[in-house]
Coordinates of C-alpha atoms in Angstrom, one line a residue:
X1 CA 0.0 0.0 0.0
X2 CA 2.6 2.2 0.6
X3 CA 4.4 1.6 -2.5
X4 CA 1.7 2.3 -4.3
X5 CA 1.0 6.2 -2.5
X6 CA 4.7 6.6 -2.8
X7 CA 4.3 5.7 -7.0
X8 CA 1.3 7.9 -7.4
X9 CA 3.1 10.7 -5.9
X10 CA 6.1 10.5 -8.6
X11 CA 4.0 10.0 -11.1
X12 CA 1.7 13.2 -10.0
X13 CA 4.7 15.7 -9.8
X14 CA 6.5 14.2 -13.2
X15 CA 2.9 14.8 -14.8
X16 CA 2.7 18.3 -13.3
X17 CA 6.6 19.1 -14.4
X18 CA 5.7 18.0 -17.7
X19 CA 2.9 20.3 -18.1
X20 CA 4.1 22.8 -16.5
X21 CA 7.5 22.8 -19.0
X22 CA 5.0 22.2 -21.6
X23 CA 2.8 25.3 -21.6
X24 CA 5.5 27.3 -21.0
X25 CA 7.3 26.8 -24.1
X26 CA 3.8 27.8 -26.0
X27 CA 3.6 31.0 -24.3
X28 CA 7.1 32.5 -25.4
X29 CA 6.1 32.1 -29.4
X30 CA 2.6 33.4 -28.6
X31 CA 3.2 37.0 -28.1
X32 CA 5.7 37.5 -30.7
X33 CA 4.8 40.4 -33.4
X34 CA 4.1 39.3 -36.9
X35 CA 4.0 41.9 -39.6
X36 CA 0.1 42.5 -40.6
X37 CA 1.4 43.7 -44.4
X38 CA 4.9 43.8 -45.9
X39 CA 5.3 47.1 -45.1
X40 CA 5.4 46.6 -41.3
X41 CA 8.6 44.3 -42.0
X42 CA 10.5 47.5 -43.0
X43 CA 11.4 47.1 -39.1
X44 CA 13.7 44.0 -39.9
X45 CA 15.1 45.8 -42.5
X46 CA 13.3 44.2 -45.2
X47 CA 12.6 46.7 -48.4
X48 CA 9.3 45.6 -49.7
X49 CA 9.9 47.7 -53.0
X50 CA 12.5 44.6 -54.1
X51 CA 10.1 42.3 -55.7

């Protein structure tokens, strides 16, 4: 019986680790600012006027 408390527990914080790792890595790439138009890349140095 006690084996069995002492397994759950390890499995219950890996789980939690594992989420918690998880959703973190989503949340850096979410925020990140995409030009709307090709003219809003001019900030990365891009001319749009090449193509």
């Amino acid at each position: 019986m006690r084996e069995s408390v002492v397994g759950s527990l390890i499995i219950i914080v890996v789980a939690g680790f594992l989420i918690f790792r998880l959703s973190k890595r989503g949340a850096m790439n979410k925020y990140d600012k995409k030009p709307r138009s090709k003219w809003n890349s001019l900030s990365e140095g891009v001319d749009p006027t090449d193509e």
